[in-house]
Short mmCIF file of C-alpha atoms in Angstrom, two decimals:
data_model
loop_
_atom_site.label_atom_id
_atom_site.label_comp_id
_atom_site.label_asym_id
_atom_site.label_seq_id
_atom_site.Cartn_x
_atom_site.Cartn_y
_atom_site.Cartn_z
CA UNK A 1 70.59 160.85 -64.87
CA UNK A 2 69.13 158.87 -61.75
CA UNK A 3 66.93 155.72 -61.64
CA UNK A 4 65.11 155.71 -58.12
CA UNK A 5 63.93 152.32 -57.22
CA UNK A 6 60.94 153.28 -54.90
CA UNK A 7 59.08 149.94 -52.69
CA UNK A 8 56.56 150.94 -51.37
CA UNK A 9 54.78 148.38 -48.40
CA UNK A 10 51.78 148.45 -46.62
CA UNK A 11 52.63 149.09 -42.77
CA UNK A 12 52.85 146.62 -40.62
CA UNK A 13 50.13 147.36 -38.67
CA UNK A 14 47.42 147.11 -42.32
CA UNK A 15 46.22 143.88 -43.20
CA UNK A 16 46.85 142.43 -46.83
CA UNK A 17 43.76 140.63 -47.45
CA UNK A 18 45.92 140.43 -51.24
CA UNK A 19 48.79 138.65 -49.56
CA UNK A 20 46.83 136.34 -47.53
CA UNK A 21 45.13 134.74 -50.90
CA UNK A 22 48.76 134.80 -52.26
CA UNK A 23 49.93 132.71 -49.09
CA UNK A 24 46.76 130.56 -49.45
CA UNK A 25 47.46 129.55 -52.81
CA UNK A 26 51.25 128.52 -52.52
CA UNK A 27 49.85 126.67 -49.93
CA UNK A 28 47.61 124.63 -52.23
CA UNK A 29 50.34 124.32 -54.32
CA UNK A 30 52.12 122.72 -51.92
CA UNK A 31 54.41 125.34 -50.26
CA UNK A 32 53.48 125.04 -46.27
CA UNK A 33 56.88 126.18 -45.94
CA UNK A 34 55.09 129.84 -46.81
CA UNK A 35 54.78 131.84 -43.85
CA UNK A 36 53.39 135.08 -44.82
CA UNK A 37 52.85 137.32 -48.31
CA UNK A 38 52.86 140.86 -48.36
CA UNK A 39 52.19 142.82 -51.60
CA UNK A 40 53.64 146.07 -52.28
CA UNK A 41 54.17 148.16 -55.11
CA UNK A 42 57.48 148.76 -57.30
CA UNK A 43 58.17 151.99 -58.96
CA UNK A 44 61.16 153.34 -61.36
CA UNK A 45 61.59 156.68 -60.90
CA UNK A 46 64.01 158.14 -63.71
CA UNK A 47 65.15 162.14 -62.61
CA UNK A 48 67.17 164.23 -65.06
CA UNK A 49 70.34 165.58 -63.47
CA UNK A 50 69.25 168.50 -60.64
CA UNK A 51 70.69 171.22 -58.54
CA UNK A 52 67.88 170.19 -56.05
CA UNK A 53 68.93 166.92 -53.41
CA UNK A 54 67.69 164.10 -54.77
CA UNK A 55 66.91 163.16 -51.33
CA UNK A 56 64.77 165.81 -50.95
CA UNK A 57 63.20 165.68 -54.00
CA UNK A 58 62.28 161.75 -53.66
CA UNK A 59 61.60 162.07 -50.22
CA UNK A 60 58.62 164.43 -51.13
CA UNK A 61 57.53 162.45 -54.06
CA UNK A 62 57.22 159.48 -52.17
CA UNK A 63 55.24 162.06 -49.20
CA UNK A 64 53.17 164.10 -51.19
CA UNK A 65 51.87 161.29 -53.75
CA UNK A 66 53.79 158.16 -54.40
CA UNK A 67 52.91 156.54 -50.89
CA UNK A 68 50.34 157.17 -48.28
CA UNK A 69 52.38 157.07 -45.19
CA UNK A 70 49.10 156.43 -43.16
CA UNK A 71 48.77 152.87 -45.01
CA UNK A 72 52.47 152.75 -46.40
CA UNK A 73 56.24 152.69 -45.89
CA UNK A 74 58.63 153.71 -48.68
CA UNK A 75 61.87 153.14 -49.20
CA UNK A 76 64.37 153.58 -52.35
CA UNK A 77 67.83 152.92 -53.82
CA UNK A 78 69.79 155.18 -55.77
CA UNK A 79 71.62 153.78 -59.38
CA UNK A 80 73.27 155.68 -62.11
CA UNK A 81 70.94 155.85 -65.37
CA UNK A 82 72.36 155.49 -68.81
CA UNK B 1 21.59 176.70 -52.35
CA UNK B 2 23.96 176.37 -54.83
CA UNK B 3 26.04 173.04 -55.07
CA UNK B 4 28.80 172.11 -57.20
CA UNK B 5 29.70 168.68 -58.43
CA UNK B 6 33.29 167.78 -59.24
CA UNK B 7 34.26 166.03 -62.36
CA UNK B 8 37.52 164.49 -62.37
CA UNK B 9 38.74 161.68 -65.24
CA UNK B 10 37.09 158.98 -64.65
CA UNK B 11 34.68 159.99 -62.07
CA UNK B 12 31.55 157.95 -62.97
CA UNK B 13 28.99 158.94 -60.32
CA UNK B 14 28.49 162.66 -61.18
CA UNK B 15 25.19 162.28 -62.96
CA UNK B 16 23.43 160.97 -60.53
CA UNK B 17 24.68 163.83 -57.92
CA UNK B 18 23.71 166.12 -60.44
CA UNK B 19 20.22 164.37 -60.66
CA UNK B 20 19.73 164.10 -57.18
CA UNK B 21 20.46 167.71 -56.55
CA UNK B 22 18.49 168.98 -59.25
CA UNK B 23 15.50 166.85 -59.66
CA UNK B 24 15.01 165.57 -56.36
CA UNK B 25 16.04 168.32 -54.18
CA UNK B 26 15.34 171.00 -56.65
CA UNK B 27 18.61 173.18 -55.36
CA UNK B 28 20.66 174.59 -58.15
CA UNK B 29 24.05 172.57 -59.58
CA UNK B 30 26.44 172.53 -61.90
CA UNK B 31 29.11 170.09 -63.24
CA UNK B 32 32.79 171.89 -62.11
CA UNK B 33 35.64 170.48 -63.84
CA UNK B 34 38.85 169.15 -61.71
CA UNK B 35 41.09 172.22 -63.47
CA UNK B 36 38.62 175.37 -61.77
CA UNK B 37 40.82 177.24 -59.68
CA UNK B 38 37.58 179.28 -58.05
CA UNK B 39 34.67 177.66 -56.16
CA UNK B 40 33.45 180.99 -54.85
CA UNK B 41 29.57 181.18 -56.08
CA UNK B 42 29.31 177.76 -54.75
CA UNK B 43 27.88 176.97 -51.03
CA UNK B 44 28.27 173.38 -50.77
CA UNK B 45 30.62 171.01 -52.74
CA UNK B 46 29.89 167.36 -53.82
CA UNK B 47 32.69 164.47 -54.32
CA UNK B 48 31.09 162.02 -56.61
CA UNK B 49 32.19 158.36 -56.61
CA UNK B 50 33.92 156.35 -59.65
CA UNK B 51 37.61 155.84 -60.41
CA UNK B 52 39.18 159.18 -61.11
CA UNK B 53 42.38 158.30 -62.78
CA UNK B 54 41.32 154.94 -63.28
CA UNK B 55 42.35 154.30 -59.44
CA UNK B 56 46.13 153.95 -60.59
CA UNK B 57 48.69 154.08 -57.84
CA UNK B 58 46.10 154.39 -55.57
CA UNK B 59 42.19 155.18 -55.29
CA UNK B 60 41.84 159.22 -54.64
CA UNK B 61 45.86 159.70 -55.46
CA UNK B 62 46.03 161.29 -58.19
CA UNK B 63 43.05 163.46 -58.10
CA UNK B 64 43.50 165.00 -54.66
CA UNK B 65 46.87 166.87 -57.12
CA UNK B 66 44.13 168.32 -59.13
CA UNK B 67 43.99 172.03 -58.94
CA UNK B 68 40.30 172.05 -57.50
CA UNK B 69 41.37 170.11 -54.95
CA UNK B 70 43.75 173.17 -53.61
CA UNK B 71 40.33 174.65 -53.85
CA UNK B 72 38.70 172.19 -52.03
CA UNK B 73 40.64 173.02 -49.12
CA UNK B 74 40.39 176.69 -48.81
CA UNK B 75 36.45 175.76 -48.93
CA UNK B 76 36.77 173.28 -46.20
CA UNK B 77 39.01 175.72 -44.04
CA UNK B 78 36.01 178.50 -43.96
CA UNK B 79 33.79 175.82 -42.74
CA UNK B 80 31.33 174.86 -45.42
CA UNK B 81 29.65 171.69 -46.60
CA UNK B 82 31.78 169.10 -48.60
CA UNK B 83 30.60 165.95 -48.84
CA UNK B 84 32.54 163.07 -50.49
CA UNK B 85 30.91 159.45 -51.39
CA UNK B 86 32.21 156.35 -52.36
CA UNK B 87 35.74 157.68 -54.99
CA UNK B 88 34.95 161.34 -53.36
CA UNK B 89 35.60 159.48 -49.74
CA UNK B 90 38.60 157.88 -51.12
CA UNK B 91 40.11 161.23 -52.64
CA UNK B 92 38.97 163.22 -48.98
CA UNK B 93 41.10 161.27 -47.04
CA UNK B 94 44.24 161.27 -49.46
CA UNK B 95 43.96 165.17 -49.14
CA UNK B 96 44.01 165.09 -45.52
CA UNK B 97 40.06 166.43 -44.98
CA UNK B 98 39.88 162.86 -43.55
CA UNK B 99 41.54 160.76 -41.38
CA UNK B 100 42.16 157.63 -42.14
CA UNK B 101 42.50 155.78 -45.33
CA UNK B 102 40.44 153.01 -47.45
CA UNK B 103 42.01 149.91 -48.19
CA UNK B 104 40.82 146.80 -50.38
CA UNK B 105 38.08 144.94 -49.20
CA UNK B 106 38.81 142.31 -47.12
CA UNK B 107 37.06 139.43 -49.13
CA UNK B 108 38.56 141.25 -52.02
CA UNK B 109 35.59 141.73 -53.98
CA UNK B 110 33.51 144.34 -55.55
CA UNK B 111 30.78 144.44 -53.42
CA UNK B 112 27.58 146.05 -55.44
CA UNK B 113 24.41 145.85 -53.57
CA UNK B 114 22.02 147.85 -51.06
CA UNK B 115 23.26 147.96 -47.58
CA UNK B 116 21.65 148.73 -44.24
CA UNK B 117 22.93 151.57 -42.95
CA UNK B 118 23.00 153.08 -39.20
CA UNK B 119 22.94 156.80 -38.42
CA UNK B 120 25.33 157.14 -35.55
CA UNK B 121 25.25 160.68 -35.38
CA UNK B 122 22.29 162.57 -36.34
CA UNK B 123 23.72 165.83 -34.83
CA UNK B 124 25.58 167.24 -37.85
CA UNK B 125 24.79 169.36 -41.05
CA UNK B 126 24.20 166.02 -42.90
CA UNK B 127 22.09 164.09 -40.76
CA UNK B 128 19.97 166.35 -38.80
CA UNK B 129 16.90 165.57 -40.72
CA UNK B 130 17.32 161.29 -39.60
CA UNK B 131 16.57 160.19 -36.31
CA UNK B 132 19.27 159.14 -34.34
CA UNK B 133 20.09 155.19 -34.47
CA UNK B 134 17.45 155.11 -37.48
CA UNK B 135 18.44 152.34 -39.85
CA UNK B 136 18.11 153.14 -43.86
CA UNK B 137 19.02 151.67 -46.98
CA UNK B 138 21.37 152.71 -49.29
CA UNK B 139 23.47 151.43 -52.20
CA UNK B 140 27.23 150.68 -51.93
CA UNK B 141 29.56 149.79 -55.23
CA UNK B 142 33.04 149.54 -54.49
CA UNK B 143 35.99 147.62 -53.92
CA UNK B 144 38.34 149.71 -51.12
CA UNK B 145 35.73 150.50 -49.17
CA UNK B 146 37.48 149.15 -45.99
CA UNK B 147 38.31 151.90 -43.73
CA UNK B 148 41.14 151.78 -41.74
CA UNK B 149 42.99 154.09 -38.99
CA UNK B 150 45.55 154.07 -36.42
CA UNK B 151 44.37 153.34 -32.66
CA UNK B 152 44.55 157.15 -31.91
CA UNK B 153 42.67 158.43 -34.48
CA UNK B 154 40.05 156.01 -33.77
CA UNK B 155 40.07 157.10 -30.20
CA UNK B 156 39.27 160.39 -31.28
CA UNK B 157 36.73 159.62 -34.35
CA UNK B 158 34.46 158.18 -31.15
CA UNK B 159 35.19 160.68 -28.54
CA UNK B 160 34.32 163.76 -31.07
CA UNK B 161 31.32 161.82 -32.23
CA UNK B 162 33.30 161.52 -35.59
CA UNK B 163 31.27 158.47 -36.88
CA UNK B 164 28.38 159.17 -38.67
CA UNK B 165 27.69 156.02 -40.32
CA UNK B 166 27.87 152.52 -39.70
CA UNK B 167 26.95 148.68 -41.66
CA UNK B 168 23.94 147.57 -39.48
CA UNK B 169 23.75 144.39 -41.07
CA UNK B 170 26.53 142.63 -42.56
CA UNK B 171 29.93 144.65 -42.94
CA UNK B 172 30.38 144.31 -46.64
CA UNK B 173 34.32 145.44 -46.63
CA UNK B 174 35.77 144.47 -43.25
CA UNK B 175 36.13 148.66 -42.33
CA UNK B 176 37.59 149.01 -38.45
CA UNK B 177 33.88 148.94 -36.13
CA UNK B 178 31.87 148.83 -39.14
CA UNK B 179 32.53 152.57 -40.21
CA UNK B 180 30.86 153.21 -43.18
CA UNK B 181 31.15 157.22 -43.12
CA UNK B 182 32.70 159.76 -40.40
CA UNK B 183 33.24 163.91 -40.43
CA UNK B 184 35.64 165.71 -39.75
CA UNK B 185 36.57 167.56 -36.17
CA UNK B 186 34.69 170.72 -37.18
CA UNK B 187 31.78 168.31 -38.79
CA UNK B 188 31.47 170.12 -42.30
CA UNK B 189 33.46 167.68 -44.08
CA UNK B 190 31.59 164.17 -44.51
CA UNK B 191 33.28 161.13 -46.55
CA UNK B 192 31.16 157.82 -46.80
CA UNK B 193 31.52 154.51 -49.54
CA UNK B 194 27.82 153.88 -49.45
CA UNK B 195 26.08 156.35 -52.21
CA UNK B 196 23.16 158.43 -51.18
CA UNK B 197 22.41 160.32 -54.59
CA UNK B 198 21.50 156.45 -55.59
CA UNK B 199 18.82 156.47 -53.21
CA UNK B 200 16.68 159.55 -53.53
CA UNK B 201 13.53 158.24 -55.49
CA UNK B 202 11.04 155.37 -53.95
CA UNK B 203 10.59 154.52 -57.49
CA UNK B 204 14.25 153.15 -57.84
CA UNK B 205 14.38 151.30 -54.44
CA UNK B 206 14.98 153.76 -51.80
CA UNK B 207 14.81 157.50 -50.93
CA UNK B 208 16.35 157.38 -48.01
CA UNK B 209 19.57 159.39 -48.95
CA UNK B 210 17.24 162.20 -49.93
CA UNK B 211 17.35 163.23 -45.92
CA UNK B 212 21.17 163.75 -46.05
CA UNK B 213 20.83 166.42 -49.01
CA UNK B 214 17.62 168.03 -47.29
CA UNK B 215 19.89 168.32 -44.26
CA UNK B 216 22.32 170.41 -45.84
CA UNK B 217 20.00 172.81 -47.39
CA UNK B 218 18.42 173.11 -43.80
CA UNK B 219 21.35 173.92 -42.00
CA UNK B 220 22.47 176.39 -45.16
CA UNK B 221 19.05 178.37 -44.98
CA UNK B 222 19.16 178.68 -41.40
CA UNK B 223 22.60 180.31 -41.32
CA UNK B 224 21.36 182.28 -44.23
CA UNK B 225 18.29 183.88 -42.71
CA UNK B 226 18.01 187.23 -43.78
#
Protein backbone atom coordinates (compact mmCIF):
# COMPACT_ATOMS: atom_id res chain seq x y z
CA UNK A 1 0.00 0.00 0.00
CA UNK A 2 0.62 3.80 -0.97
CA UNK A 3 -0.15 7.00 1.02
CA UNK A 4 -0.35 9.96 -1.61
CA UNK A 5 0.14 13.25 0.01
CA UNK A 6 -1.87 15.50 -2.48
CA UNK A 7 -1.48 19.86 -1.87
CA UNK A 8 -3.47 21.25 -3.64
CA UNK A 9 -2.99 25.51 -4.11
CA UNK A 10 -4.90 28.02 -5.60
CA UNK A 11 -2.91 29.39 -8.78
CA UNK A 12 -1.06 32.08 -8.63
CA UNK A 13 -2.90 34.12 -10.68
CA UNK A 14 -6.53 33.57 -8.00
CA UNK A 15 -6.80 35.75 -5.20
CA UNK A 16 -7.15 34.28 -1.55
CA UNK A 17 -9.43 36.65 -0.01
CA UNK A 18 -8.96 33.50 2.98
CA UNK A 19 -5.25 34.13 3.13
CA UNK A 20 -5.36 37.78 3.15
CA UNK A 21 -7.56 37.73 6.61
CA UNK A 22 -4.99 35.06 7.74
CA UNK A 23 -2.05 37.62 6.93
CA UNK A 24 -4.18 40.40 8.52
CA UNK A 25 -4.52 38.77 11.68
CA UNK A 26 -0.81 37.66 12.37
CA UNK A 27 -0.38 41.04 11.70
CA UNK A 28 -2.49 42.17 14.65
CA UNK A 29 -0.84 39.78 16.51
CA UNK A 30 2.15 41.27 15.97
CA UNK A 31 3.86 39.38 13.07
CA UNK A 32 4.69 42.33 10.35
CA UNK A 33 7.35 40.04 9.49
CA UNK A 34 4.23 38.13 7.52
CA UNK A 35 4.41 38.70 3.98
CA UNK A 36 1.74 36.78 2.38
CA UNK A 37 -0.83 33.63 3.34
CA UNK A 38 -2.05 31.33 0.94
CA UNK A 39 -4.53 28.56 1.90
CA UNK A 40 -4.66 25.35 0.23
CA UNK A 41 -6.01 22.12 0.87
CA UNK A 42 -4.21 18.78 2.20
CA UNK A 43 -5.36 15.41 1.21
CA UNK A 44 -4.18 11.64 2.16
CA UNK A 45 -4.77 9.54 -0.45
CA UNK A 46 -4.28 5.76 0.70
CA UNK A 47 -4.24 3.25 -2.80
CA UNK A 48 -4.16 -0.52 -2.36
CA UNK A 49 -1.30 -2.10 -4.28
CA UNK A 50 -2.14 -1.79 -8.39
CA UNK A 51 -1.03 -3.05 -11.71
CA UNK A 52 -2.13 0.47 -12.94
CA UNK A 53 0.89 3.54 -12.55
CA UNK A 54 0.27 5.19 -9.69
CA UNK A 55 1.25 8.17 -11.57
CA UNK A 56 -1.35 7.79 -13.77
CA UNK A 57 -3.82 6.93 -11.56
CA UNK A 58 -3.14 10.11 -9.14
CA UNK A 59 -2.50 12.22 -11.88
CA UNK A 60 -6.22 11.71 -13.00
CA UNK A 61 -7.60 11.86 -9.57
CA UNK A 62 -6.13 14.99 -8.91
CA UNK A 63 -7.57 16.06 -12.93
CA UNK A 64 -10.81 14.68 -12.99
CA UNK A 65 -11.94 15.67 -9.27
CA UNK A 66 -9.48 16.32 -6.55
CA UNK A 67 -8.33 19.82 -8.02
CA UNK A 68 -9.75 22.23 -10.47
CA UNK A 69 -6.78 23.02 -12.54
CA UNK A 70 -8.60 26.26 -13.73
CA UNK A 71 -8.37 27.66 -9.96
CA UNK A 72 -5.70 25.05 -8.68
CA UNK A 73 -2.24 23.45 -8.82
CA UNK A 74 -1.61 19.97 -7.39
CA UNK A 75 1.17 18.38 -6.46
CA UNK A 76 1.95 15.01 -4.36
CA UNK A 77 4.58 12.82 -2.67
CA UNK A 78 4.74 9.25 -2.72
CA UNK A 79 5.40 7.14 0.95
CA UNK A 80 5.12 3.52 1.69
CA UNK A 81 1.82 2.73 3.83
CA UNK A 82 1.84 0.26 6.63
CA UNK B 1 -42.65 22.10 -22.39
CA UNK B 2 -41.46 19.67 -20.25
CA UNK B 3 -38.63 20.61 -17.68
CA UNK B 4 -36.76 18.57 -15.37
CA UNK B 5 -35.29 19.59 -12.07
CA UNK B 6 -32.21 17.87 -10.68
CA UNK B 7 -31.98 16.70 -7.17
CA UNK B 8 -28.65 16.01 -5.95
CA UNK B 9 -27.75 15.54 -1.88
CA UNK B 10 -28.02 18.45 -0.53
CA UNK B 11 -29.44 20.52 -3.21
CA UNK B 12 -31.78 22.91 -1.31
CA UNK B 13 -33.29 25.10 -4.03
CA UNK B 14 -35.32 22.49 -6.00
CA UNK B 15 -38.71 23.40 -4.61
CA UNK B 16 -38.83 26.53 -5.55
CA UNK B 17 -37.74 25.55 -9.35
CA UNK B 18 -40.32 23.14 -9.15
CA UNK B 19 -42.80 25.92 -7.96
CA UNK B 20 -41.80 28.34 -10.31
CA UNK B 21 -42.16 26.01 -13.22
CA UNK B 22 -45.32 24.66 -12.24
CA UNK B 23 -47.32 27.32 -10.63
CA UNK B 24 -46.04 30.28 -12.15
CA UNK B 25 -45.26 29.25 -15.57
CA UNK B 26 -47.72 26.47 -15.67
CA UNK B 27 -45.16 24.14 -17.94
CA UNK B 28 -44.95 20.59 -16.79
CA UNK B 29 -41.91 19.33 -14.19
CA UNK B 30 -40.73 16.80 -12.37
CA UNK B 31 -38.12 16.23 -9.59
CA UNK B 32 -35.15 13.85 -11.46
CA UNK B 33 -32.88 12.30 -9.11
CA UNK B 34 -28.86 12.73 -9.56
CA UNK B 35 -28.66 8.61 -10.30
CA UNK B 36 -31.20 8.83 -13.82
CA UNK B 37 -29.15 7.71 -16.51
CA UNK B 38 -32.00 9.00 -19.25
CA UNK B 39 -33.22 12.61 -19.65
CA UNK B 40 -34.90 11.85 -22.95
CA UNK B 41 -38.77 13.01 -22.38
CA UNK B 42 -37.31 16.10 -21.01
CA UNK B 43 -36.84 19.46 -23.23
CA UNK B 44 -35.18 21.71 -20.92
CA UNK B 45 -33.11 20.90 -17.74
CA UNK B 46 -32.90 22.99 -14.49
CA UNK B 47 -29.71 23.11 -12.00
CA UNK B 48 -31.11 24.19 -8.74
CA UNK B 49 -28.93 25.97 -6.16
CA UNK B 50 -27.92 24.62 -2.49
CA UNK B 51 -24.87 22.63 -1.40
CA UNK B 52 -24.93 19.28 -3.12
CA UNK B 53 -22.53 17.25 -1.15
CA UNK B 54 -22.49 19.66 1.48
CA UNK B 55 -19.91 21.74 -0.82
CA UNK B 56 -16.99 19.37 0.45
CA UNK B 57 -13.79 19.56 -1.51
CA UNK B 58 -15.24 21.99 -3.49
CA UNK B 59 -18.75 23.65 -4.43
CA UNK B 60 -20.18 21.61 -7.70
CA UNK B 61 -17.21 18.77 -7.24
CA UNK B 62 -18.66 16.11 -6.35
CA UNK B 63 -21.92 16.29 -8.05
CA UNK B 64 -20.74 17.05 -11.58
CA UNK B 65 -19.44 12.72 -10.92
CA UNK B 66 -23.05 12.04 -10.61
CA UNK B 67 -24.37 9.86 -13.30
CA UNK B 68 -26.98 12.55 -14.54
CA UNK B 69 -24.43 14.71 -15.00
CA UNK B 70 -22.92 12.30 -17.96
CA UNK B 71 -26.45 12.97 -18.97
CA UNK B 72 -26.31 16.42 -18.67
CA UNK B 73 -23.81 16.57 -21.25
CA UNK B 74 -25.16 14.52 -24.02
CA UNK B 75 -28.27 17.06 -23.49
CA UNK B 76 -26.10 20.04 -23.74
CA UNK B 77 -24.19 18.58 -26.87
CA UNK B 78 -27.68 18.38 -28.99
CA UNK B 79 -28.19 21.94 -28.13
CA UNK B 80 -31.01 22.27 -25.66
CA UNK B 81 -31.82 24.48 -22.71
CA UNK B 82 -29.87 23.90 -19.37
CA UNK B 83 -29.90 26.38 -17.08
CA UNK B 84 -27.89 26.28 -13.81
CA UNK B 85 -28.39 28.92 -10.75
CA UNK B 86 -26.59 29.68 -7.85
CA UNK B 87 -25.03 25.51 -6.69
CA UNK B 88 -26.33 24.51 -10.43
CA UNK B 89 -23.74 27.45 -11.73
CA UNK B 90 -21.15 26.14 -9.49
CA UNK B 91 -21.59 22.36 -10.61
CA UNK B 92 -21.84 23.76 -14.70
CA UNK B 93 -18.60 25.03 -14.65
CA UNK B 94 -16.83 22.04 -12.74
CA UNK B 95 -18.29 19.88 -15.68
CA UNK B 96 -16.83 21.98 -18.23
CA UNK B 97 -20.47 23.45 -19.74
CA UNK B 98 -18.86 26.65 -18.33
CA UNK B 99 -15.88 28.39 -18.37
CA UNK B 100 -14.57 29.63 -15.63
CA UNK B 101 -14.87 28.81 -12.04
CA UNK B 102 -16.51 30.43 -8.69
CA UNK B 103 -14.38 31.18 -5.95
CA UNK B 104 -15.18 32.52 -2.28
CA UNK B 105 -16.45 35.79 -1.99
CA UNK B 106 -14.12 38.29 -1.65
CA UNK B 107 -15.41 39.87 1.70
CA UNK B 108 -15.85 36.28 2.61
CA UNK B 109 -19.31 36.38 3.55
CA UNK B 110 -22.60 34.87 2.79
CA UNK B 111 -24.15 37.42 1.04
CA UNK B 112 -28.23 36.87 1.23
CA UNK B 113 -30.17 39.69 -0.13
CA UNK B 114 -31.94 41.07 -3.45
CA UNK B 115 -29.57 42.37 -5.98
CA UNK B 116 -29.93 44.61 -9.00
CA UNK B 117 -29.31 42.88 -11.82
CA UNK B 118 -28.33 44.04 -15.58
CA UNK B 119 -29.34 42.13 -18.71
CA UNK B 120 -26.32 42.33 -20.90
CA UNK B 121 -27.52 40.21 -23.47
CA UNK B 122 -31.08 39.96 -24.21
CA UNK B 123 -30.39 38.01 -27.48
CA UNK B 124 -30.43 34.43 -26.18
CA UNK B 125 -33.06 31.63 -25.36
CA UNK B 126 -33.14 33.01 -21.75
CA UNK B 127 -33.47 36.56 -22.07
CA UNK B 128 -35.31 37.32 -25.15
CA UNK B 129 -38.42 38.29 -23.37
CA UNK B 130 -36.16 41.45 -21.22
CA UNK B 131 -35.16 44.43 -22.88
CA UNK B 132 -31.73 44.85 -23.45
CA UNK B 133 -29.74 46.88 -20.59
CA UNK B 134 -33.12 46.56 -18.50
CA UNK B 135 -32.24 46.46 -14.83
CA UNK B 136 -34.33 43.82 -12.49
CA UNK B 137 -34.24 42.51 -9.17
CA UNK B 138 -33.47 39.31 -8.10
CA UNK B 139 -32.35 37.38 -5.01
CA UNK B 140 -28.76 36.11 -4.50
CA UNK B 141 -27.73 33.59 -1.39
CA UNK B 142 -24.37 32.39 -1.58
CA UNK B 143 -20.96 32.43 -0.53
CA UNK B 144 -18.58 31.51 -3.87
CA UNK B 145 -20.35 33.46 -5.96
CA UNK B 146 -17.16 35.25 -7.24
CA UNK B 147 -16.52 34.36 -10.73
CA UNK B 148 -13.30 34.13 -11.95
CA UNK B 149 -11.44 33.29 -15.43
CA UNK B 150 -8.25 33.46 -17.15
CA UNK B 151 -7.58 36.69 -19.43
CA UNK B 152 -8.43 34.59 -22.59
CA UNK B 153 -11.46 33.26 -21.70
CA UNK B 154 -12.61 36.55 -20.68
CA UNK B 155 -11.60 37.90 -24.01
CA UNK B 156 -13.83 35.58 -25.54
CA UNK B 157 -16.92 35.61 -22.91
CA UNK B 158 -17.15 39.53 -24.35
CA UNK B 159 -16.38 39.05 -27.92
CA UNK B 160 -19.14 36.07 -28.26
CA UNK B 161 -21.50 38.18 -26.22
CA UNK B 162 -20.99 35.44 -23.49
CA UNK B 163 -22.19 37.68 -20.56
CA UNK B 164 -25.59 37.69 -19.88
CA UNK B 165 -25.73 39.11 -16.56
CA UNK B 166 -24.14 41.62 -14.59
CA UNK B 167 -24.38 43.42 -10.57
CA UNK B 168 -25.74 46.92 -11.53
CA UNK B 169 -25.43 48.13 -8.20
CA UNK B 170 -23.02 46.98 -5.77
CA UNK B 171 -20.94 43.73 -6.72
CA UNK B 172 -21.86 41.59 -3.79
CA UNK B 173 -18.86 38.87 -4.38
CA UNK B 174 -15.98 40.69 -6.08
CA UNK B 175 -16.75 38.35 -9.62
CA UNK B 176 -14.13 39.61 -12.60
CA UNK B 177 -16.40 42.88 -14.41
CA UNK B 178 -19.24 42.25 -12.26
CA UNK B 179 -20.37 38.90 -14.02
CA UNK B 180 -23.16 37.64 -12.40
CA UNK B 181 -24.25 34.97 -15.18
CA UNK B 182 -22.74 34.11 -18.83
CA UNK B 183 -23.72 31.16 -21.64
CA UNK B 184 -22.00 29.17 -23.25
CA UNK B 185 -20.47 29.57 -27.07
CA UNK B 186 -23.55 27.92 -28.61
CA UNK B 187 -25.84 30.04 -25.93
CA UNK B 188 -28.07 27.02 -24.65
CA UNK B 189 -26.21 26.55 -21.58
CA UNK B 190 -26.78 29.50 -18.95
CA UNK B 191 -25.08 29.41 -15.29
CA UNK B 192 -25.86 32.46 -12.94
CA UNK B 193 -25.47 32.83 -8.66
CA UNK B 194 -28.40 35.18 -8.47
CA UNK B 195 -31.80 32.90 -8.27
CA UNK B 196 -34.62 33.65 -10.58
CA UNK B 197 -37.21 30.87 -9.45
CA UNK B 198 -37.06 33.24 -6.12
CA UNK B 199 -38.44 35.96 -7.98
CA UNK B 200 -41.46 34.91 -9.97
CA UNK B 201 -44.46 36.22 -7.81
CA UNK B 202 -45.03 40.21 -7.07
CA UNK B 203 -46.48 38.96 -3.94
CA UNK B 204 -43.01 37.77 -2.57
CA UNK B 205 -40.97 40.83 -3.75
CA UNK B 206 -40.27 40.46 -7.32
CA UNK B 207 -41.36 38.66 -10.53
CA UNK B 208 -38.88 39.62 -12.50
CA UNK B 209 -37.17 36.15 -13.03
CA UNK B 210 -40.50 34.98 -14.37
CA UNK B 211 -39.22 36.57 -17.98
CA UNK B 212 -36.17 34.21 -18.05
CA UNK B 213 -38.51 30.98 -17.77
CA UNK B 214 -41.16 32.58 -20.28
CA UNK B 215 -38.14 32.97 -22.56
CA UNK B 216 -37.38 29.48 -22.74
CA UNK B 217 -40.79 28.24 -23.38
CA UNK B 218 -40.87 30.92 -26.27
CA UNK B 219 -37.94 29.93 -27.98
CA UNK B 220 -39.03 25.97 -27.34
CA UNK B 221 -42.58 26.56 -29.00
CA UNK B 222 -41.21 28.35 -31.80
CA UNK B 223 -38.78 25.60 -32.81
CA UNK B 224 -41.64 23.30 -32.12
CA UNK B 225 -44.24 24.71 -34.47
CA UNK B 226 -46.03 22.11 -36.02
Amino acid sequence: MKKVKIYITLRESVLDPQGSAVQGSLAKMGYNEVQDVRIGKYLEVVIDDTDRELDVLVKEMCEKLLANTVIEDYRYEVEEAN
Amino acid sequence: MKFAVLVFPGSNCDIDMYHAIKDELGEEVEYVWHDATDLSEFDGILVPGGFSYGDYLRCGAMANQSNVMAEVKKFAEAGKPVLGVCNGFQILTEAGLLPGALLRNKNLKFMCRTIQLKVENNNTLFTSQYEAGEVIHIPIAHGEGNYFCDEETLAQLKANNQIVFTYAGDNPNGSMEDIAGIVNERGNVLGMMPHPERAVDALLGSNDGLKLFKSIVKQWRESHVS
